């Protein structure tokens, strides 16, 4: 069988054969001529033969977690240079070429399946879908959102076991999925690192623990799901890829780097990389979640670790950079990787702003109400769907990271392959390279009248102050991209947010200037 090999850990092979006749089949896996695994299958009416085990109830163990990782990696697999973006999770899971669990139950169960998770719902929805397909239990908790001085706290776990009992209709999954997304939110993922009443627990930063499917939660509630490691080679920097979902339900793949993830020591949250807390069967036939102590010396799961609790932000980003590129990078390689990641981030914002324009083309003359205070980051309705305060704050962070790269060479020369060059010399060289490259890279956005406008990266960087007040969807696209009045670019602008909303934005501007998201 021709197979596609994916690197690890965990390592996997994926193969597909079509055109089978009804009957009983056996799939064998061999290594060095020795049989290491065998799975019997039944196709067509043969599935009525009860002597053939079609699907067995499974448990969460090392093999299942590896299978989950392989599924995630295949689900979002694409060449690294491809800008992978979807309007929601629906087209991803309905694509049988991506989703090898598509119609796994043989019930056409993926037809018309609505799946539109937002940021915090995405990892839970992926986990629940996988559990549904292969008869696993899932758990989730009701949590509060914490406070400025305390991380979110959660109640006892709700454990759903219907899938383990063969209750696998689409209706059963819809019911559980609806209950799940109505319960979890950003607070569910940024619980304190030492807390045991959590759905996820912290793990160490190592290549052996950060498998696809691992979740990254920042202190303010943004969530990434790791999907693939691309190893460093002689001619190409390494990459760690992840996906996230936005309030408008778009799902995007992106590079994990300092510009897309925020790590901060905070009394209001437990940020970092986390794994789902495993469920194990009890002697009475029930299921329970493993405690932190039980996860310290586990061989079946990523061990519980408070390592991230000891990191400063600088320590965290340095450690992550070494994992992604263990051999270090030539300064120009490092710069180009950061520039690529920034352009990718800007292009994702193009989609978000255009989604707002689509809304106003459908509802011309309407005004989206703007919430007050910290609620601008976290609310419901059209403001949540089409405003971009969180995304714009991350864009400002990414701009800072790229601008600061020359200085980072001097502060952390061990991260770079300097070949005898003095860090200060390399800094000057990269500053010159930066000044040239930002004029050579560009993005295009759609103006109010539907025409396209090109911005160089240099223009985007120069407009950084404008992005402190560019998240309001009631403003035209031109204004949201920092165009100035009385210019050709701005001439097509036909929509402005109310004066009282601009007044509130001016009041909140300090949050964006200082990259400081307020705690509700």
mmCIF file with all atom_site columns, C-alpha atoms in Angstrom, residues 329-335 404-418 421-431:
data_model
loop_
_atom_site.group_PDB
_atom_site.id
_atom_site.type_symbol
_atom_site.label_atom_id
_atom_site.label_alt_id
_atom_site.label_comp_id
_atom_site.label_asym_id
_atom_site.label_entity_id
_atom_site.label_seq_id
_atom_site.pdbx_PDB_ins_code
_atom_site.Cartn_x
_atom_site.Cartn_y
_atom_site.Cartn_z
_atom_site.occupancy
_atom_site.B_iso_or_equiv
_atom_site.pdbx_formal_charge
_atom_site.auth_seq_id
_atom_site.auth_comp_id
_atom_site.auth_asym_id
_atom_site.auth_atom_id
_atom_site.pdbx_PDB_model_num
ATOM 1  C CA . UNK A 1 329 ? 19.341 30.037 12.426 1.00 0.00 ? 329 UNK A CA 1
ATOM 2  C CA . UNK A 1 330 ? 21.359 32.286 10.237 1.00 0.00 ? 330 UNK A CA 1
ATOM 3  C CA . UNK A 1 331 ? 20.122 35.817 11.086 1.00 0.00 ? 331 UNK A CA 1
ATOM 4  C CA . UNK A 1 332 ? 18.694 36.316 7.583  1.00 0.00 ? 332 UNK A CA 1
ATOM 5  C CA . UNK A 1 333 ? 16.916 32.954 7.793  1.00 0.00 ? 333 UNK A CA 1
ATOM 6  C CA . UNK A 1 334 ? 15.446 33.977 11.135 1.00 0.00 ? 334 UNK A CA 1
ATOM 7  C CA . UNK A 1 335 ? 14.374 37.324 9.730  1.00 0.00 ? 335 UNK A CA 1
ATOM 8  C CA . UNK A 1 404 ? 12.920 43.904 17.520 1.00 0.00 ? 404 UNK A CA 1
ATOM 9  C CA . UNK A 1 405 ? 14.659 41.032 15.748 1.00 0.00 ? 405 UNK A CA 1
ATOM 10 C CA . UNK A 1 406 ? 17.942 42.935 15.177 1.00 0.00 ? 406 UNK A CA 1
ATOM 11 C CA . UNK A 1 407 ? 18.120 43.683 18.894 1.00 0.00 ? 407 UNK A CA 1
ATOM 12 C CA . UNK A 1 408 ? 17.347 40.059 19.740 1.00 0.00 ? 408 UNK A CA 1
ATOM 13 C CA . UNK A 1 409 ? 20.506 38.981 17.910 1.00 0.00 ? 409 UNK A CA 1
ATOM 14 C CA . UNK A 1 410 ? 22.524 40.989 20.428 1.00 0.00 ? 410 UNK A CA 1
ATOM 15 C CA . UNK A 1 411 ? 20.508 39.844 23.457 1.00 0.00 ? 411 UNK A CA 1
ATOM 16 C CA . UNK A 1 412 ? 20.398 36.143 22.523 1.00 0.00 ? 412 UNK A CA 1
ATOM 17 C CA . UNK A 1 413 ? 23.288 35.393 20.146 1.00 0.00 ? 413 UNK A CA 1
ATOM 18 C CA . UNK A 1 414 ? 23.104 31.683 21.084 1.00 0.00 ? 414 UNK A CA 1
ATOM 19 C CA . UNK A 1 415 ? 19.853 31.423 19.102 1.00 0.00 ? 415 UNK A CA 1
ATOM 20 C CA . UNK A 1 416 ? 21.631 32.355 15.882 1.00 0.00 ? 416 UNK A CA 1
ATOM 21 C CA . UNK A 1 417 ? 24.375 30.863 13.710 1.00 0.00 ? 417 UNK A CA 1
ATOM 22 C CA . UNK A 1 418 ? 26.737 33.814 13.408 1.00 0.00 ? 418 UNK A CA 1
ATOM 23 C CA . UNK A 1 421 ? 30.385 37.437 13.089 1.00 0.00 ? 421 UNK A CA 1
ATOM 24 C CA . UNK A 1 422 ? 30.012 39.805 16.043 1.00 0.00 ? 422 UNK A CA 1
ATOM 25 C CA . UNK A 1 423 ? 26.370 40.143 17.168 1.00 0.00 ? 423 UNK A CA 1
ATOM 26 C CA . UNK A 1 424 ? 26.474 43.914 16.718 1.00 0.00 ? 424 UNK A CA 1
ATOM 27 C CA . UNK A 1 425 ? 27.639 43.501 13.107 1.00 0.00 ? 425 UNK A CA 1
ATOM 28 C CA . UNK A 1 426 ? 24.872 40.998 12.462 1.00 0.00 ? 426 UNK A CA 1
ATOM 29 C CA . UNK A 1 427 ? 22.374 43.423 13.997 1.00 0.00 ? 427 UNK A CA 1
ATOM 30 C CA . UNK A 1 428 ? 23.371 46.208 11.603 1.00 0.00 ? 428 UNK A CA 1
ATOM 31 C CA . UNK A 1 429 ? 23.217 43.821 8.645  1.00 0.00 ? 429 UNK A CA 1
ATOM 32 C CA . UNK A 1 430 ? 19.687 42.666 9.550  1.00 0.00 ? 430 UNK A CA 1
ATOM 33 C CA . UNK A 1 431 ? 18.531 46.251 10.079 1.00 0.00 ? 431 UNK A CA 1
#
